[in-house]
mmCIF file of C-alpha atoms in Angstrom:
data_model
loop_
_atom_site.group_PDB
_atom_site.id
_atom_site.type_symbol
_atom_site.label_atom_id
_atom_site.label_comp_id
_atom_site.label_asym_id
_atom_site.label_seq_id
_atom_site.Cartn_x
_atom_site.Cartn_y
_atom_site.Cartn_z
ATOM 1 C CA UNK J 1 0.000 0.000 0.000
ATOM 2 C CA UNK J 2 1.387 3.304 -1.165
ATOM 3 C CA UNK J 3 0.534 4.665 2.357
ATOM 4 C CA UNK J 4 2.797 2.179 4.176
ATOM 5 C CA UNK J 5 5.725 2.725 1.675
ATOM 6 C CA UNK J 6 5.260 6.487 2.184
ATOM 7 C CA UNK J 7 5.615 5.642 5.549
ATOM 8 C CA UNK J 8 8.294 3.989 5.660
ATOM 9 C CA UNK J 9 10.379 6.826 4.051
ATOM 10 C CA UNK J 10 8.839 9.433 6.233
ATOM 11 C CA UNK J 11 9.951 6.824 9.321
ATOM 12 C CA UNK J 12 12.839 6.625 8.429
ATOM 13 C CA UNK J 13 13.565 10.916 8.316
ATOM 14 C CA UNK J 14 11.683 11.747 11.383
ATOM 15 C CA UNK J 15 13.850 8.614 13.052
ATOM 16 C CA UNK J 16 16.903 10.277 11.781
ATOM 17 C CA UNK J 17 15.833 13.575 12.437
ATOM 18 C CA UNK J 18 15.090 13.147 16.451
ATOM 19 C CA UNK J 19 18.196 11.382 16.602
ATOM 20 C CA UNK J 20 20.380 13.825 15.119
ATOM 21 C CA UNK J 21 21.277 15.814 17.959
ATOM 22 C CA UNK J 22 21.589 12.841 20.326
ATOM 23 C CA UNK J 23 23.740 10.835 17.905
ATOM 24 C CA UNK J 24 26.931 9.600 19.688
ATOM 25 C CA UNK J 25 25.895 11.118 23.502
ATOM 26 C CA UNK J 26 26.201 8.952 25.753
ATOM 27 C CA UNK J 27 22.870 7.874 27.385
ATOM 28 C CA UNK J 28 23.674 9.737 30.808
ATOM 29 C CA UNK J 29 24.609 13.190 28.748
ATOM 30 C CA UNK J 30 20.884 12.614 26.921
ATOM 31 C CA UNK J 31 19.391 12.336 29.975
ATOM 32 C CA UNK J 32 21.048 15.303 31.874
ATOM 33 C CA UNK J 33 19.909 17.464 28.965
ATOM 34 C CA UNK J 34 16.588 16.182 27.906
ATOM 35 C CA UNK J 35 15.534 13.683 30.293
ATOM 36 C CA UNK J 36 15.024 10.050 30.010
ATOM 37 C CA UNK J 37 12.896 10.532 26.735
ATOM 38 C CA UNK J 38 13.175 13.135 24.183
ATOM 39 C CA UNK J 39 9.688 14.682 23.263
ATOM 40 C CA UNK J 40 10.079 16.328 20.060
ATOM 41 C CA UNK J 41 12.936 17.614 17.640
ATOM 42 C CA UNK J 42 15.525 19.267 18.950
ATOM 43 C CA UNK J 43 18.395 21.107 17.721
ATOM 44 C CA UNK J 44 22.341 19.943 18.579
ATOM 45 C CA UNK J 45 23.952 20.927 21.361
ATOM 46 C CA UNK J 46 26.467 23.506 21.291
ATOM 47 C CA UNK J 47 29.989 21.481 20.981
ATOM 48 C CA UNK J 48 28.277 18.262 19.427
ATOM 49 C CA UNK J 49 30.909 16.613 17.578
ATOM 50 C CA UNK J 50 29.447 15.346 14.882
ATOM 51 C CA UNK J 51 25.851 17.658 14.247
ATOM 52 C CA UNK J 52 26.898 20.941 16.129
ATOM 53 C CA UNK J 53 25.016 24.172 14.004
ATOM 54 C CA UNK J 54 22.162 21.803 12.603
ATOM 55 C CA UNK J 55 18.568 23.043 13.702
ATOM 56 C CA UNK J 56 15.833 21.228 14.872
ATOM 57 C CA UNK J 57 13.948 18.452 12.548
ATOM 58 C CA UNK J 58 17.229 18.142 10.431
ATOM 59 C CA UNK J 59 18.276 14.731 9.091
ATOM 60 C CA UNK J 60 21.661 13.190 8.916
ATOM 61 C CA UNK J 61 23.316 10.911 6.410
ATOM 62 C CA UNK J 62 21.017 7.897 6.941
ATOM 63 C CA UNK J 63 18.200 9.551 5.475
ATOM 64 C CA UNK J 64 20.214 11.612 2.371
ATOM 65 C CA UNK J 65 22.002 8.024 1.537
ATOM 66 C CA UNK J 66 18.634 6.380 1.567
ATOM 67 C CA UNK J 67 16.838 8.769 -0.890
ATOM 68 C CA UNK J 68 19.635 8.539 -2.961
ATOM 69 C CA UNK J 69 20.117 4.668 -2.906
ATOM 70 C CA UNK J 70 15.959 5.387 -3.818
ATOM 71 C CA UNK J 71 16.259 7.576 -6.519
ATOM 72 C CA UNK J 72 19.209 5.360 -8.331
ATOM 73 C CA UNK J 73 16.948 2.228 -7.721
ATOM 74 C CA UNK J 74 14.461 4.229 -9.533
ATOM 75 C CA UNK J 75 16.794 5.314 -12.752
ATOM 76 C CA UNK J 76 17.418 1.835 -13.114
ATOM 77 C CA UNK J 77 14.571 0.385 -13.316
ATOM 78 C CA UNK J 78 15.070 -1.819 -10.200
ATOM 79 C CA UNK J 79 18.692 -2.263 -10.220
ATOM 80 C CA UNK J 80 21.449 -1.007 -8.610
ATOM 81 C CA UNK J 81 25.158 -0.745 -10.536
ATOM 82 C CA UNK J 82 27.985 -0.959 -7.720
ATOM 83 C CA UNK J 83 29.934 1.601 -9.783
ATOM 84 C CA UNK J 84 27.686 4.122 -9.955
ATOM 85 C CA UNK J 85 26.675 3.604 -6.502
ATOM 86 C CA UNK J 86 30.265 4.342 -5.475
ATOM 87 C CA UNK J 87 30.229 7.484 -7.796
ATOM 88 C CA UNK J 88 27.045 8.757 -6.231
ATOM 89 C CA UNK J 89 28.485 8.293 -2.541
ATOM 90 C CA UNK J 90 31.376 10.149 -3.320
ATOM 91 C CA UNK J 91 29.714 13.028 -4.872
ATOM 92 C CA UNK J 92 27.399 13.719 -1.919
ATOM 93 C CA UNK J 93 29.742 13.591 0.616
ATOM 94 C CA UNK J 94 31.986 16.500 -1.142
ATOM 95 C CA UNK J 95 28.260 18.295 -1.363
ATOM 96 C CA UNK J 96 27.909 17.559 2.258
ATOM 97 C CA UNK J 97 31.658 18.892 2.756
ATOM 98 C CA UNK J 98 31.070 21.901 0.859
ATOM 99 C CA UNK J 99 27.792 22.533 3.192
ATOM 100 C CA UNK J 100 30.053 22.467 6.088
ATOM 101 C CA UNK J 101 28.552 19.279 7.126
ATOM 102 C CA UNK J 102 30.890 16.579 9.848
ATOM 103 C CA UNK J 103 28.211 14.094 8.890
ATOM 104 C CA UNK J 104 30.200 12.467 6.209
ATOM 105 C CA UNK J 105 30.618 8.885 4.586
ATOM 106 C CA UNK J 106 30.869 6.179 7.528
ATOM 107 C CA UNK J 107 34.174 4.195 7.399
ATOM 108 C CA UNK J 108 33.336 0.880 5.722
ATOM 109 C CA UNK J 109 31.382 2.741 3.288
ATOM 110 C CA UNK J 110 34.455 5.612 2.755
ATOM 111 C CA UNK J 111 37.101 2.422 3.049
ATOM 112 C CA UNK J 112 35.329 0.431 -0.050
ATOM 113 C CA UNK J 113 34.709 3.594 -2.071
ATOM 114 C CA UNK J 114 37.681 4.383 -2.247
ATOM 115 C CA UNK J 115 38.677 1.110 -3.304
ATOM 116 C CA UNK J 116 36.917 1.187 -5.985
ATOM 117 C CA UNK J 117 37.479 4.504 -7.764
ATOM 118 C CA UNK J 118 41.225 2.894 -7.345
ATOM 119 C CA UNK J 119 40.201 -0.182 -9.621
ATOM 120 C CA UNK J 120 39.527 -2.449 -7.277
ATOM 121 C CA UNK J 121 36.802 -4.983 -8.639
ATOM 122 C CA UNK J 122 33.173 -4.148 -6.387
ATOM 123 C CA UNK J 123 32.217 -7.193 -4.991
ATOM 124 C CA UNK J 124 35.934 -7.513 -3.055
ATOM 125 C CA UNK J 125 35.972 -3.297 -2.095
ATOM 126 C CA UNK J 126 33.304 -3.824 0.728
ATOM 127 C CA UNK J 127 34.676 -7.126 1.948
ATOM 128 C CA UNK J 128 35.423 -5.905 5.460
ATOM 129 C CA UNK J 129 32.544 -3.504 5.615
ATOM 130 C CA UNK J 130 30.940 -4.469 8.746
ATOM 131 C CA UNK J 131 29.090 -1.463 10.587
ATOM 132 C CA UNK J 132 25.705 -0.543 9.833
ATOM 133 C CA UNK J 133 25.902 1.913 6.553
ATOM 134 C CA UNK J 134 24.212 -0.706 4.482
ATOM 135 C CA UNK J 135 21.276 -1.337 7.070
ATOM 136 C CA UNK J 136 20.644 2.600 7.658
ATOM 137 C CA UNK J 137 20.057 3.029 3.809
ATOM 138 C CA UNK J 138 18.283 -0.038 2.404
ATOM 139 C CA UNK J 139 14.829 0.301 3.488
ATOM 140 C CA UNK J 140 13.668 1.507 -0.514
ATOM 141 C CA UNK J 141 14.628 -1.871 -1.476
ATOM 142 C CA UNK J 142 12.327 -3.322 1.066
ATOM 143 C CA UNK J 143 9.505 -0.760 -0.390
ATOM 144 C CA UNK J 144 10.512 -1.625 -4.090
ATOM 145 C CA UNK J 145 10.967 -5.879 -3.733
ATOM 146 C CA UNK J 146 8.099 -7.798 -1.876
ATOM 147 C CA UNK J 147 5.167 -9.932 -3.914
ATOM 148 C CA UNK J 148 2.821 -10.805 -1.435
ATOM 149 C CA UNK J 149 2.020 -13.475 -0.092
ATOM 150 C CA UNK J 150 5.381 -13.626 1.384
ATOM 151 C CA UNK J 151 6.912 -16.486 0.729
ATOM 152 C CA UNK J 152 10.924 -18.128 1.420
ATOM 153 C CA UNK J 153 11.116 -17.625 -2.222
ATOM 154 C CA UNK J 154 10.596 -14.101 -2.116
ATOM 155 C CA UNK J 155 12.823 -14.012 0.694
ATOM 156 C CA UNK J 156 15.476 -15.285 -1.535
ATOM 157 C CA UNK J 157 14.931 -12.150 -4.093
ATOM 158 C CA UNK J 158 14.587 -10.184 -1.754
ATOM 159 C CA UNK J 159 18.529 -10.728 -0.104
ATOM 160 C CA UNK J 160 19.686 -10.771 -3.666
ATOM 161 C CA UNK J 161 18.231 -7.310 -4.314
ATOM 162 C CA UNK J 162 19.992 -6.263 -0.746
ATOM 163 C CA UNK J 163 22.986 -7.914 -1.632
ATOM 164 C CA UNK J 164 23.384 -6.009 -5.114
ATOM 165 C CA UNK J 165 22.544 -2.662 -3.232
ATOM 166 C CA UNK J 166 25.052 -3.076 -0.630
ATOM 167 C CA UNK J 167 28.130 -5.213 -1.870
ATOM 168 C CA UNK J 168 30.197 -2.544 -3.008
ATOM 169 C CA UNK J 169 30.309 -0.827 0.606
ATOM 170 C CA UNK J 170 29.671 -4.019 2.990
ATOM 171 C CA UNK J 171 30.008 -7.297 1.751
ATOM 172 C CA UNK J 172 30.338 -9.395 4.338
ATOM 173 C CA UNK J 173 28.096 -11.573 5.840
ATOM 174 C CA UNK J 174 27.045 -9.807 8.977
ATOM 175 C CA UNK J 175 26.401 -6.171 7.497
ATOM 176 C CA UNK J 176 24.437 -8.544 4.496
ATOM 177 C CA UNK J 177 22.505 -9.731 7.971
ATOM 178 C CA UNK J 178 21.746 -6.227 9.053
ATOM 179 C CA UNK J 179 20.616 -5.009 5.485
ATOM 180 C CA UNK J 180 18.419 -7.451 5.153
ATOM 181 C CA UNK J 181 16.906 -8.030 8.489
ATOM 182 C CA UNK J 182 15.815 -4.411 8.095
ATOM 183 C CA UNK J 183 14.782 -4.884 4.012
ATOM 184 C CA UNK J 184 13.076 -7.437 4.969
ATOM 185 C CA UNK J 185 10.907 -5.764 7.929
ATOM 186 C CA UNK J 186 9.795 -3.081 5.575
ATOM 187 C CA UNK J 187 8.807 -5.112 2.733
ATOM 188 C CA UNK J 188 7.003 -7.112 5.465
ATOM 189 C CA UNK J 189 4.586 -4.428 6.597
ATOM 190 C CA UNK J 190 4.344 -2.162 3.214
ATOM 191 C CA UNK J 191 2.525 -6.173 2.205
ATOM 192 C CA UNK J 192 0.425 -5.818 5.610
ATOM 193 C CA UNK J 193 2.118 -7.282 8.747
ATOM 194 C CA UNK J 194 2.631 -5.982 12.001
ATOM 195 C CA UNK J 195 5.708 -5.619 14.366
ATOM 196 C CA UNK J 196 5.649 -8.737 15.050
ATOM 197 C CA UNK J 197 5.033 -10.866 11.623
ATOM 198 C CA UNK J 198 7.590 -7.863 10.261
ATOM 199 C CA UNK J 199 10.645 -9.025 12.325
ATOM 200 C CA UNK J 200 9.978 -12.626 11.874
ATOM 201 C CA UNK J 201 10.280 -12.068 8.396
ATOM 202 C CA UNK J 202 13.386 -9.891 9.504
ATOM 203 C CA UNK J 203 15.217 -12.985 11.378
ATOM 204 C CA UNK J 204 14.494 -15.120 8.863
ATOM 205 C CA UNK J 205 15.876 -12.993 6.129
ATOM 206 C CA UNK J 206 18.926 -12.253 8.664
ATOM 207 C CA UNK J 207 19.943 -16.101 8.326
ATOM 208 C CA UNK J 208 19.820 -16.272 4.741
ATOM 209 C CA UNK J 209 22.138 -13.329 4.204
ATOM 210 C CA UNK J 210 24.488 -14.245 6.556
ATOM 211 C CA UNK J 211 25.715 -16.873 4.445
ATOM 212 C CA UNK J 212 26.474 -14.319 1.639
ATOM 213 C CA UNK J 213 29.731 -11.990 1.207
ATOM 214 C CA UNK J 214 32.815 -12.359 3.295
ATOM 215 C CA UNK J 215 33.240 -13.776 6.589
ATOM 216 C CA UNK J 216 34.039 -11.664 9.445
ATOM 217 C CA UNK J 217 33.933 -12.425 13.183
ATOM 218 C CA UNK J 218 31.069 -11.029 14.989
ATOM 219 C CA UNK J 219 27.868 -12.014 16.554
ATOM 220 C CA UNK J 220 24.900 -13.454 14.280
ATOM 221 C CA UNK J 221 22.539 -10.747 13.701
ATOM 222 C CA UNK J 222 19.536 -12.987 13.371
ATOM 223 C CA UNK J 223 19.993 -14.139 16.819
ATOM 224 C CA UNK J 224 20.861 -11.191 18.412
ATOM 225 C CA UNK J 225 17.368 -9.518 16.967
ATOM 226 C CA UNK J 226 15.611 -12.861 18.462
ATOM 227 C CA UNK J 227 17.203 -12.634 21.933
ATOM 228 C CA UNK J 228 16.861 -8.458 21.981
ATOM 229 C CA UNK J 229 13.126 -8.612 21.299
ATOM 230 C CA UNK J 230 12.810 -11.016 23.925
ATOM 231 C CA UNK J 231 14.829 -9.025 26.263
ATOM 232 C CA UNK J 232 12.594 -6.066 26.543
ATOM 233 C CA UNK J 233 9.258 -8.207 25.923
ATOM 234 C CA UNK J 234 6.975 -6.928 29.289
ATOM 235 C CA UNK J 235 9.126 -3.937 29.793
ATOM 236 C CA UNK J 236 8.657 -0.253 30.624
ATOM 237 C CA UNK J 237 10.064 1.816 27.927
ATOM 238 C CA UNK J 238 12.838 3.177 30.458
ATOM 239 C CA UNK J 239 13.630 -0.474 31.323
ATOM 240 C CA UNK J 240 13.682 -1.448 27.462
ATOM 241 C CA UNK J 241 15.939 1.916 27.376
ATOM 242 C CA UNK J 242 18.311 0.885 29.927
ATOM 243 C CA UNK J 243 18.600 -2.752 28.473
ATOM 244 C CA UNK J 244 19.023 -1.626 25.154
ATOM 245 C CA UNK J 245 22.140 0.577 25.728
ATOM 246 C CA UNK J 246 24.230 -1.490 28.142
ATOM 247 C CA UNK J 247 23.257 -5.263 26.714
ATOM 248 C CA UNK J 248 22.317 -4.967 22.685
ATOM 249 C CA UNK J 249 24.500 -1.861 22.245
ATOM 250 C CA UNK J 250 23.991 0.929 20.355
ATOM 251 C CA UNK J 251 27.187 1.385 18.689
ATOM 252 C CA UNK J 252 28.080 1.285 14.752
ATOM 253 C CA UNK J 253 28.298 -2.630 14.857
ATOM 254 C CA UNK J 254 25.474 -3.978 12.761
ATOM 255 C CA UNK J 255 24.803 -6.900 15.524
ATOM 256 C CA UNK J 256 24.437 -3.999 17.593
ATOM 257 C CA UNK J 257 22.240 -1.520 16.343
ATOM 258 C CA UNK J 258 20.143 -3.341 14.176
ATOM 259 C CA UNK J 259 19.299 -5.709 17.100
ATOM 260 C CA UNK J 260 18.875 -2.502 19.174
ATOM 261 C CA UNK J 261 15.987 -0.954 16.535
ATOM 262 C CA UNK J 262 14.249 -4.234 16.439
ATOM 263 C CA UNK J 263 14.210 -4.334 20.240
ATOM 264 C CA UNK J 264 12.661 -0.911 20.022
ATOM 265 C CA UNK J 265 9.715 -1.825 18.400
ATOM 266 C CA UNK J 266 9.603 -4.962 20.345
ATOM 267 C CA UNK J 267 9.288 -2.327 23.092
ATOM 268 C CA UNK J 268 6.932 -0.166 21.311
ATOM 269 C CA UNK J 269 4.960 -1.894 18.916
ATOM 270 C CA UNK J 270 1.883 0.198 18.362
ATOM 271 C CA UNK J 271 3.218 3.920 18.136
ATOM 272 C CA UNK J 272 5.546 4.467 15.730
ATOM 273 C CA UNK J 273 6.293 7.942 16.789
ATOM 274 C CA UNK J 274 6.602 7.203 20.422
ATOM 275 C CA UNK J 275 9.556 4.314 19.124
ATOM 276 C CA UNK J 276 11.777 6.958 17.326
ATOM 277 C CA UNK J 277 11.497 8.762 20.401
ATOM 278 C CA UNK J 278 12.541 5.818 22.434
ATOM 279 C CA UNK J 279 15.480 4.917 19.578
ATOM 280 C CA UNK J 280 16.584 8.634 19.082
ATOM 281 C CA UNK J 281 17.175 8.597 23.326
ATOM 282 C CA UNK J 282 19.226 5.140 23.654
ATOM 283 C CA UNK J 283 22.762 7.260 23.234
ATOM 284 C CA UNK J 284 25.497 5.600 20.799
ATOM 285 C CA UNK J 285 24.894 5.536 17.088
ATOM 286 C CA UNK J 286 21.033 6.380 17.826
ATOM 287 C CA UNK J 287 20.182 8.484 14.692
ATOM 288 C CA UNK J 288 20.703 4.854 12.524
ATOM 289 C CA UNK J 289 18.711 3.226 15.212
ATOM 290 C CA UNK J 290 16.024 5.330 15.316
ATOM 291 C CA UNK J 291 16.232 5.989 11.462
ATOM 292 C CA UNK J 292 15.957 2.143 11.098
ATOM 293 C CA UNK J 293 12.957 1.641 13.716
ATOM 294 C CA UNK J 294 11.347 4.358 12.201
ATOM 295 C CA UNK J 295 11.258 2.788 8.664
ATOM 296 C CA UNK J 296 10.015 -0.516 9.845
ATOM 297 C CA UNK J 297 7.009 1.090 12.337
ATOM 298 C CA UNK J 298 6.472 3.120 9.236
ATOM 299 C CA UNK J 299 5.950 0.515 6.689
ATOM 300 C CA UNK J 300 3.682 -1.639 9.298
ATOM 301 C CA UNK J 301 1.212 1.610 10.345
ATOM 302 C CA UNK J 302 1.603 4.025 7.460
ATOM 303 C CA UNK J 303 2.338 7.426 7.088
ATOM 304 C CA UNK J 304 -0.853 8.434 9.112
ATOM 305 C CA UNK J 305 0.638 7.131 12.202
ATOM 306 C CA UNK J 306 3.147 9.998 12.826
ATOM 307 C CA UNK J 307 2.273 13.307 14.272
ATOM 308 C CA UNK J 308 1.197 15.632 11.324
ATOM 309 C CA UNK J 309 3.772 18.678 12.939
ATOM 310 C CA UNK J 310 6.439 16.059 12.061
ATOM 311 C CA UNK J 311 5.955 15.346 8.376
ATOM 312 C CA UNK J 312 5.672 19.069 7.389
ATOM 313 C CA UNK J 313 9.091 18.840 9.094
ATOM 314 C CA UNK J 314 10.491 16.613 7.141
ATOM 315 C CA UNK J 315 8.746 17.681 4.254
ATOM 316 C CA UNK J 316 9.840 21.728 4.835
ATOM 317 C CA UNK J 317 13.677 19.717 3.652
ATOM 318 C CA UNK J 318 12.373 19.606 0.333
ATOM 319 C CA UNK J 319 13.420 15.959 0.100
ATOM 320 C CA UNK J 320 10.377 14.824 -1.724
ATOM 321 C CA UNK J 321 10.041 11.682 -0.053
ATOM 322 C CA UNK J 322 5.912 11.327 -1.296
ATOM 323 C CA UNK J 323 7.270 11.005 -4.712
ATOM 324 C CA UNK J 324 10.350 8.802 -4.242
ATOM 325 C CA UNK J 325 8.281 6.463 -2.356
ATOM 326 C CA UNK J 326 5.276 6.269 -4.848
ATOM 327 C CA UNK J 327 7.865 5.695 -7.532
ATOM 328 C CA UNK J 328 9.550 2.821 -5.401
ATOM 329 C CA UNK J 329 6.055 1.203 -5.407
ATOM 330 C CA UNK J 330 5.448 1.134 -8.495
ATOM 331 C CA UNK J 331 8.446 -1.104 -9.048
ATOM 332 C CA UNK J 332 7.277 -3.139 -6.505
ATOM 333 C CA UNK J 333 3.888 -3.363 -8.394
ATOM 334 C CA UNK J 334 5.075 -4.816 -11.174
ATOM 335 C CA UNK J 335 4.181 -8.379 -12.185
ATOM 336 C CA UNK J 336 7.390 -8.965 -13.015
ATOM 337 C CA UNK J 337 8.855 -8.230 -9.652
#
C-alpha cells in the first residue's frame, strides 16, 4: 500500500531527524539534557561533535544516503550498478563537505569507495565492511521488492536485491545480515504485517544473508534480533531503554544496532512515533537506530501514524520523499517483480 511505503520513508527521516542531535551522547549526557525521553525535535547541542550548528527536525546521512540509494533504484529500473553507486556516494559527501557538514561517509562505506574509484573490482571493495551503513540506507529496497504473499522464495529475491545494493560498501556476511533483516521488515509491513510478523520475516531474512559476502567475526545478527526482542518483551520503555544501551549496544556494529531498533519496536509496537522517540534517546549511534525503527514502524502503520507537525518537518527539507516512495512502489507493483 502506497501509504505504508510512504511511511516507511517518512519513518525513516523523522527517526533520523530526532536522533540527530543525540547521535553519539552517551545515554547519561541525553538524559542530563533532555531527560530520560526526548519529546520532540531538537536542535544539537552547542559542541556536538558530529551535528553541532544543525537546527531542529534536520536529518543526517542515513536519510540523504537512503533517498539517494531510492532515486538510483528508480533510474534503473530496479537495479542497482555498484559503480555508480560508489560514484554517487562520493559526490554527496563532497556536497555535504562543501555545506560544512561533519556528517560524512561512515568508514566501511568511505574504506570500499575508495577502493573502488582505485580499480579495485566491487564485490571484493566492501569485503570488510561491517558497521551498519548498508542497514541505515536499504529500506527503498524493502519498499521496491516484496510480492505478497510472502513467501521463502521471495525471501530469496529479496537478499539478492539487498545484496546487489550493498556489496560494493559491505560485503560481508554480517552487514548482508543487518541489510536485510531491516529490508526485509519493511517489505514485510508495506505487504500488511505488524511488528511482530515484520521481524519474523526480519530474522528469517537475517539467516539467509548471513551466508552471503565475506566472513568476518562477529555475533549473528539474526539471533541477536531474536534474543533483543525477547529481552525487553513486558518492559517499561525506560527499562527497554536501559537494556538496550548497556546489553544490545547501540554502537556502529550492525549486531548492535540493528538488534537494538528491532528491540525498540519490540518495546513499542503500536506507536511508531513514540519508538523513534525511544530509539533517538538510547545514546550511541542512535540516529541509525532510530532511522531504522522508524522505517520498519512506518511501513507496518503508514504514514498516518506519525504526528502531522512532524511530516511538514520533514517535508519543509524539500526531500520529496511522497514522490520517491510512490515511484519505489510502483516497481514493486510490477508483475514482473
Amino acid at each position: 500500500m502506497k501509504t505504508r511505503a510512504r511511511g516507511a520513508l517518512y519513518g525513516l527521516a523523522i527517526g533520523d531527524a530526532l536522533g540527530m542531535p543525540t547521535q553519539m551522547l552517551s545515554r547519561a549526557e541525553i538524559t542530563e539534557r533532555w531527560g530520560g525521553l526526548l519529546r520532540g525535535f531538537e536542535p544539537a547541542p552547542p559542541g556536538h561533535p558530529i551535528a553541532a550548528g544543525m537546527p531542529a527536525g534536520a536529518v543526517t546521512d542515513d536519510t540523504e544516503q537512503a533517498v539517494l540509494l531510492g532515486r538510483l533504484l528508480v533510474r534503473g529500473d530496479g537495479a542497482i550498478d555498484p559503480r555508480e553507486l560508489a560514484a554517487a556516494l562520493v559526490s554527496w559527501e563532497h556536497d555535504m563537505a562543501e555545506r560544512g557538514s561533519l556528517d560524512l561517509l561512515g568508514p566501511s562505506t568511505k574504506r570500499a569507495v575508495a577502493a573502488v574509484l582505485a580499480g579495485t573490482l566491487p564485490e571484493e571493495a566492501g569485503a570488510s565492511g561491517g558497521t551498519n551503513g548498508a542497514a541505515m540506507r536499504i529500506a527503498p529496497v524493502g519498499i521496491a521488492v516484496g510480492p505478497n504473499p510472502l513467501t521463502r522464495s521471495y525471501l530469496l529475491t529479496l537478499v539478492d536485491h539487498v545484496v546487489a545494493a550493498s556489496r560494493v560498501t559491505h560485503n560481508t556476511g554480517i552487514a548482508l545480515a543487518g541489510a536485510a533483516a531491516v529490508a526485509a521488515a519493511v517489505s514485510a509491513g508495506i505487504s500488511g504485517a505488524g511488528i511482530a510478523g515484520a521481524t519474523a520475516l526480519a530474522i528469517d531474512a537475517a539467516r539467509i544473508a548471513a551466508d552471503r559476502g565475506h566472513w568476518v567475526a562477529g555475533a549473528d545478527v539474526a539471533a541477536r534480533i531474536e534474543w533483543a526482542t525477547g529481552l525487553v518483551a513486558g518492559r517499561t520503555q525506560a527499562q527497554a531503554a536501559e537494556l538496550i544501551y548497556t546489553l544490545v549496544g547501540t554502537s556502529l556494529a550492525t549486531q548492535e544496532s540493528v538488534p537494538a531498533a528491532f528491540a525498540v519496536l519490540a518495546a513499542v509496537p503500536g506507536d511508531p512515533w513514540h519508538a523513534c522517540l525511544l530509539a533517538a534517546s538510547l545514546g550511541g549511534d542512535c540516529d541509525t537506530i532510530a532511522a531504522m525503527a522508524g522505517a520498519i514502524a512506518g511501513a507496518c502503520h503508514g504514514v498516518t501514524a506519525f504526528p502531522p507537525k512532524a511530516i511538514a518537518v520533514i517535508d519543509a527539507q524539500g526531500l520529496e520523499l511522497a514522490a520517491l516512495a510512490d515511484d519505489l512502489y510502483a516497481l514493486r507493483s510490477r508483475p514482473s517483480r
